[in-house]
Tab-separated table of C-alpha atoms in Angstrom:
chain	number	residue	atom	x	y	z
Q	1	MET	CA	0.353	-0.363	0.391
Q	2	ASN	CA	1.640	3.585	-0.802
Q	3	THR	CA	1.251	4.936	3.127
Q	4	LEU	CA	4.874	6.692	2.497
Q	5	PRO	CA	5.005	10.209	3.303
Q	6	PRO	CA	5.677	12.677	0.364
Q	7	ARG	CA	9.267	12.064	-0.493
Q	8	ALA	CA	11.752	15.257	-1.213
Q	9	ASP	CA	10.564	14.424	-5.284
Q	10	ALA	CA	6.835	14.817	-4.848
Q	11	HIS	CA	6.524	18.338	-7.231
Q	12	SER	CA	4.065	20.170	-7.732
Q	13	GLU	CA	3.017	21.701	-11.209
Q	14	PRO	CA	3.058	25.037	-11.382
Q	15	GLY	CA	0.347	26.819	-10.606
Q	16	SER	CA	-1.986	23.540	-11.417
Q	17	GLY	CA	-3.503	22.201	-8.928
Q	18	LEU	CA	-2.130	19.142	-9.795
Q	19	VAL	CA	0.575	17.151	-6.882
Q	20	LEU	CA	3.384	13.990	-8.780
Q	21	GLN	CA	5.072	12.029	-6.165
Q	22	ARG	CA	6.150	8.876	-6.670
Q	23	PHE	CA	6.921	8.962	-10.037
Q	24	THR	CA	7.918	10.031	-13.271
Q	25	PRO	CA	5.643	11.322	-15.982
Q	26	PRO	CA	4.637	11.016	-18.515
Q	27	LEU	CA	3.303	7.580	-18.607
Q	28	ALA	CA	1.595	6.002	-20.884
Q	29	LEU	CA	-2.603	5.187	-20.794
Q	30	ALA	CA	-2.748	2.232	-22.973
Q	31	ASP	CA	-0.175	0.404	-20.536
Q	32	PHE	CA	-2.438	0.678	-18.011
Q	33	LYS	CA	-6.452	-2.213	-18.251
Q	34	LEU	CA	-8.149	-1.365	-15.806
Q	35	ILE	CA	-9.584	1.996	-14.127
Q	36	ALA	CA	-11.361	2.474	-10.436
Q	37	PHE	CA	-13.915	5.125	-9.835
Q	38	ASP	CA	-15.209	6.202	-7.095
Q	39	MET	CA	-18.365	7.344	-6.810
Q	40	ASP	CA	-19.564	10.237	-4.600
Q	41	SER	CA	-18.093	13.404	-4.863
Q	42	THR	CA	-15.505	11.552	-7.084
Q	43	LEU	CA	-17.582	10.609	-9.842
Q	44	ILE	CA	-20.324	12.686	-8.754
Q	45	ASN	CA	-21.461	16.426	-6.779
Q	46	ILE	CA	-22.552	14.901	-3.492
Q	47	GLU	CA	-22.770	11.724	-0.581
Q	48	CYS	CA	-26.031	10.351	-1.851
Q	49	ILE	CA	-26.643	9.300	1.870
Q	50	ASP	CA	-26.442	12.726	2.665
Q	51	GLU	CA	-28.643	14.266	0.389
Q	52	ILE	CA	-31.039	11.595	0.865
Q	53	ALA	CA	-31.082	12.106	4.332
Q	54	ASP	CA	-32.237	15.622	3.656
Q	55	ALA	CA	-35.796	14.405	2.465
Q	56	VAL	CA	-36.452	13.450	6.711
Q	57	GLY	CA	-34.760	16.524	8.236
Q	58	LYS	CA	-31.433	14.853	9.543
Q	59	LYS	CA	-29.009	16.335	6.578
Q	60	ALA	CA	-26.968	17.579	9.399
Q	61	GLU	CA	-26.143	14.712	10.975
Q	62	VAL	CA	-25.632	11.958	9.040
Q	63	ALA	CA	-23.338	14.875	6.987
Q	64	ALA	CA	-21.092	14.266	10.706
Q	65	ILE	CA	-21.020	10.900	9.773
Q	66	THR	CA	-20.093	10.700	6.048
Q	67	GLU	CA	-17.430	13.836	6.989
Q	68	ALA	CA	-16.180	12.460	9.764
Q	69	THR	CA	-15.649	8.655	8.200
Q	70	MET	CA	-13.836	10.225	4.771
Q	71	ARG	CA	-10.906	11.975	6.890
Q	72	GLY	CA	-10.813	9.495	8.210
Q	73	GLU	CA	-11.857	10.008	12.238
Q	74	ILE	CA	-14.235	6.565	12.006
Q	75	LYS	CA	-12.596	4.152	11.549
Q	76	ASP	CA	-15.143	1.530	10.705
Q	77	PHE	CA	-16.397	2.229	7.766
Q	78	LYS	CA	-19.337	-0.801	8.182
Q	79	GLU	CA	-20.339	0.120	11.600
Q	80	SER	CA	-20.820	3.853	10.469
Q	81	LEU	CA	-23.220	3.093	7.357
Q	82	ARG	CA	-24.982	1.154	9.087
Q	83	ARG	CA	-25.466	3.941	11.601
Q	84	ARG	CA	-26.324	6.141	8.233
Q	85	VAL	CA	-28.270	3.911	7.258
Q	86	ALA	CA	-30.796	2.869	9.943
Q	87	LEU	CA	-31.776	7.833	10.257
Q	88	LEU	CA	-32.505	6.680	6.739
Q	89	GLN	CA	-35.636	4.159	8.165
Q	90	GLY	CA	-39.443	5.235	6.657
Q	91	VAL	CA	-37.847	7.838	3.772
Q	92	PRO	CA	-39.958	7.396	0.716
Q	93	VAL	CA	-38.607	5.538	-2.194
Q	94	ALA	CA	-38.974	8.263	-4.320
Q	95	ALA	CA	-37.014	10.090	-3.128
Q	96	LEU	CA	-34.027	8.381	-4.386
Q	97	GLN	CA	-35.228	9.463	-7.915
Q	98	GLN	CA	-35.216	13.245	-6.962
Q	99	VAL	CA	-31.771	12.651	-5.681
Q	100	TYR	CA	-30.793	11.869	-8.567
Q	101	ASP	CA	-33.467	14.132	-11.112
Q	102	GLU	CA	-32.525	17.454	-9.003
Q	103	ARG	CA	-29.504	17.293	-7.251
Q	104	LEU	CA	-27.095	14.457	-8.818
Q	105	GLN	CA	-24.739	15.845	-11.486
Q	106	LEU	CA	-21.179	14.579	-12.340
Q	107	ASN	CA	-18.126	16.308	-12.008
Q	108	PRO	CA	-15.840	17.966	-14.400
Q	109	GLY	CA	-14.325	15.630	-16.244
Q	110	ALA	CA	-16.323	12.794	-15.431
Q	111	ALA	CA	-17.038	11.832	-18.802
Q	112	GLU	CA	-13.827	12.886	-20.806
Q	113	LEU	CA	-12.317	10.539	-18.147
Q	114	VAL	CA	-13.785	7.628	-19.143
Q	115	ALA	CA	-14.169	8.543	-22.804
Q	116	ALA	CA	-10.607	8.792	-23.172
Q	117	CYS	CA	-10.009	5.355	-21.075
Q	118	LYS	CA	-12.284	3.387	-22.859
Q	119	ALA	CA	-10.851	4.226	-26.333
Q	120	ALA	CA	-7.276	3.782	-24.819
Q	121	GLY	CA	-8.737	-0.018	-24.106
Q	122	LEU	CA	-9.130	0.060	-20.151
Q	123	LYS	CA	-12.321	-1.329	-18.547
Q	124	VAL	CA	-13.672	1.088	-15.987
Q	125	LEU	CA	-14.637	0.121	-12.821
Q	126	LEU	CA	-17.487	1.819	-9.972
Q	127	VAL	CA	-16.806	0.690	-6.777
Q	128	SER	CA	-19.360	2.218	-4.041
Q	129	GLY	CA	-19.153	2.411	-0.894
Q	130	GLY	CA	-21.992	4.712	-1.454
Q	131	PHE	CA	-25.766	3.185	-3.517
Q	132	THR	CA	-27.526	0.438	-6.309
Q	133	PHE	CA	-29.930	2.946	-7.095
Q	134	PHE	CA	-27.197	5.927	-8.350
Q	135	ALA	CA	-24.615	3.545	-9.182
Q	136	ASN	CA	-26.371	1.880	-11.416
Q	137	ARG	CA	-26.981	4.691	-13.045
Q	138	VAL	CA	-23.737	5.943	-13.751
Q	139	LYS	CA	-22.588	3.384	-14.497
Q	140	GLU	CA	-25.148	3.579	-17.522
Q	141	ARG	CA	-24.731	6.848	-18.299
Q	142	LEU	CA	-20.654	6.940	-18.738
Q	143	GLY	CA	-21.170	3.172	-19.728
Q	144	ILE	CA	-18.510	1.478	-17.623
Q	145	ASP	CA	-17.737	-1.682	-17.504
Q	146	PHE	CA	-18.336	-2.801	-13.732
Q	147	ALA	CA	-20.584	-0.997	-10.676
Q	148	ARG	CA	-20.324	-3.070	-7.105
Q	149	SER	CA	-22.648	-0.400	-4.666
Q	150	ASN	CA	-24.762	-0.963	-1.106
Q	151	LEU	CA	-28.805	-1.950	-2.024
Q	152	LEU	CA	-30.745	-0.667	0.238
Q	153	ASP	CA	-33.239	-2.810	1.242
Q	154	GLU	CA	-37.329	-1.123	0.627
Q	155	ALA	CA	-40.258	-2.373	1.826
Q	156	ASP	CA	-43.957	-0.543	0.826
Q	157	GLY	CA	-42.092	1.799	-0.630
Q	158	HIS	CA	-40.003	3.231	2.079
Q	159	LEU	CA	-36.473	2.072	2.866
Q	160	THR	CA	-36.328	-0.264	5.299
Q	161	GLY	CA	-33.061	1.902	7.359
Q	162	GLN	CA	-30.809	-1.717	6.911
Q	163	VAL	CA	-28.918	-2.835	3.756
Q	164	VAL	CA	-29.756	-5.840	2.341
Q	165	GLN	CA	-26.845	-9.004	2.213
Q	166	GLN	CA	-25.331	-9.316	-2.230
Q	167	SER	CA	-23.745	-12.566	-3.477
Q	168	TRP	CA	-20.383	-11.078	-2.031
Q	169	GLY	CA	-21.348	-9.518	1.359
Q	170	ASP	CA	-23.141	-6.797	2.681
Q	171	ILE	CA	-21.459	-4.081	2.789
Q	172	CYS	CA	-18.278	-2.537	0.586
Q	173	ASP	CA	-16.366	-0.689	2.496
Q	174	GLY	CA	-12.812	0.079	1.788
Q	175	ALA	CA	-11.510	-3.994	1.703
Q	176	GLU	CA	-14.316	-4.842	-0.418
Q	177	LYS	CA	-13.072	-1.710	-2.882
Q	178	ARG	CA	-10.182	-3.440	-2.496
Q	179	ARG	CA	-10.464	-7.147	-3.498
Q	180	THR	CA	-13.144	-6.001	-5.917
Q	181	LEU	CA	-9.603	-3.509	-7.306
Q	182	LEU	CA	-7.684	-7.329	-6.529
Q	183	GLU	CA	-11.127	-9.794	-8.149
Q	184	ALA	CA	-11.580	-7.839	-11.363
Q	185	ALA	CA	-7.855	-7.187	-12.261
Q	186	SER	CA	-8.025	-11.031	-11.415
Q	187	LEU	CA	-10.573	-11.899	-14.010
Q	188	LEU	CA	-8.483	-10.155	-16.595
Q	189	GLY	CA	-5.732	-11.262	-16.251
Q	190	ILE	CA	-4.130	-8.891	-15.609
Q	191	SER	CA	-2.193	-7.131	-12.323
Q	192	PRO	CA	-2.289	-4.590	-10.063
Q	193	GLN	CA	0.355	-2.825	-11.517
Q	194	GLU	CA	-1.666	-2.359	-14.470
Q	195	THR	CA	-5.030	-1.005	-12.754
Q	196	ILE	CA	-5.301	2.597	-12.121
Q	197	ALA	CA	-7.888	3.209	-8.205
Q	198	VAL	CA	-9.305	7.109	-8.145
Q	199	GLY	CA	-11.073	8.297	-5.112
Q	200	ASP	CA	-11.263	10.787	-2.233
Q	201	GLY	CA	-12.466	9.440	0.497
Q	202	ALA	CA	-10.347	6.945	3.561
Q	203	ASN	CA	-12.424	3.576	2.490
Q	204	ASP	CA	-9.985	4.546	-1.038
Q	205	LEU	CA	-6.754	4.266	0.251
Q	206	PRO	CA	-6.925	-0.105	0.494
Q	207	MET	CA	-7.328	-0.076	-3.160
Q	208	MET	CA	-5.342	2.059	-3.462
Q	209	GLY	CA	-2.494	1.520	-2.460
Q	210	GLU	CA	-2.398	-1.703	-4.909
Q	211	ALA	CA	-3.345	-0.177	-7.663
Q	212	GLY	CA	-0.416	0.657	-9.977
Q	213	LEU	CA	-1.308	4.364	-9.987
Q	214	SER	CA	-3.068	5.606	-6.899
Q	215	VAL	CA	-5.170	9.353	-8.156
Q	216	ALA	CA	-6.977	11.652	-4.800
Q	217	TYR	CA	-9.467	13.774	-6.265
Q	218	HIS	CA	-10.162	16.960	-4.656
Q	219	ALA	CA	-9.377	14.802	-1.915
Q	220	LYS	CA	-9.429	14.871	2.304
Q	221	PRO	CA	-5.814	14.931	3.299
Q	222	LYS	CA	-4.437	11.724	4.582
Q	223	VAL	CA	-6.413	10.659	0.898
Q	224	ARG	CA	-3.975	13.314	-1.343
Q	225	GLU	CA	-0.673	12.757	0.439
Q	226	GLN	CA	-0.819	8.926	0.156
Q	227	ALA	CA	-1.885	9.573	-3.379
Q	228	MET	CA	0.577	9.436	-6.529
Q	229	VAL	CA	-1.388	11.958	-8.507
Q	230	ALA	CA	-3.971	15.070	-6.324
Q	231	ILE	CA	-6.098	17.164	-8.163
Q	232	ASN	CA	-7.039	19.452	-6.241
Q	233	GLU	CA	-8.053	21.966	-8.730
Q	234	GLY	CA	-10.284	21.206	-12.297
Q	235	GLY	CA	-11.674	18.089	-12.955
Q	236	LEU	CA	-11.348	14.428	-13.023
Q	237	ASP	CA	-9.573	14.295	-16.893
Q	238	ARG	CA	-6.701	17.022	-15.411
Q	239	LEU	CA	-5.250	13.256	-14.898
Q	240	LEU	CA	-5.032	13.192	-18.661
Q	241	GLU	CA	-3.026	15.709	-18.647
Q	242	ILE	CA	0.073	13.274	-16.962
Q	243	PHE	CA	-0.110	10.388	-19.788
Q	244	ARG	CA	1.548	10.931	-23.199
């Protein structure tokens, strides 16, 4: 895992908000075969769970737990997610579509980066601690190949405050993100060094640590420190600047 502190060779492109460390650009995009993206606050502009909570007047309460979790202050992502999902009990399922329609936007450069990766022959993976309702729609919108995320339980048109057990487990946390990246690489017959992982929160660090190239996008300080590329200004397509 890339847990080394920033070294003296870390450098910032002048005035660019792009910080590079522990590798020498340019790289060849076609040398990579898989790119894995976190969803909330990485591919999209919101934390979906916070916006769903807004429907029942609990956004501040849920957002505080989300923020502490993404900063790495709450270590157990599964417990954090269960606490937050429990607060969603009774939310109408229709509120999810409203969040998607009215609040969810792709982050700048997301479509351009995904398109460039696909054009270079990479498979694209979305692996999220967020929810299938949104992940499946983002997957379709961007033409992403694979997605793994959490499934909210519902009954009688309302959320029950629980997540559904899926074939791989119940909650996609940092460990599951790492396992999914490695599983996808194995199924594609490639090494982890041929993968790129992009995220913004502490639960992205396990998969970022396995990837050949780790990318922090407008990320928490802990994540920026450990990533090989930190995009601190501009869109996701800034990543393309390091490739020849």
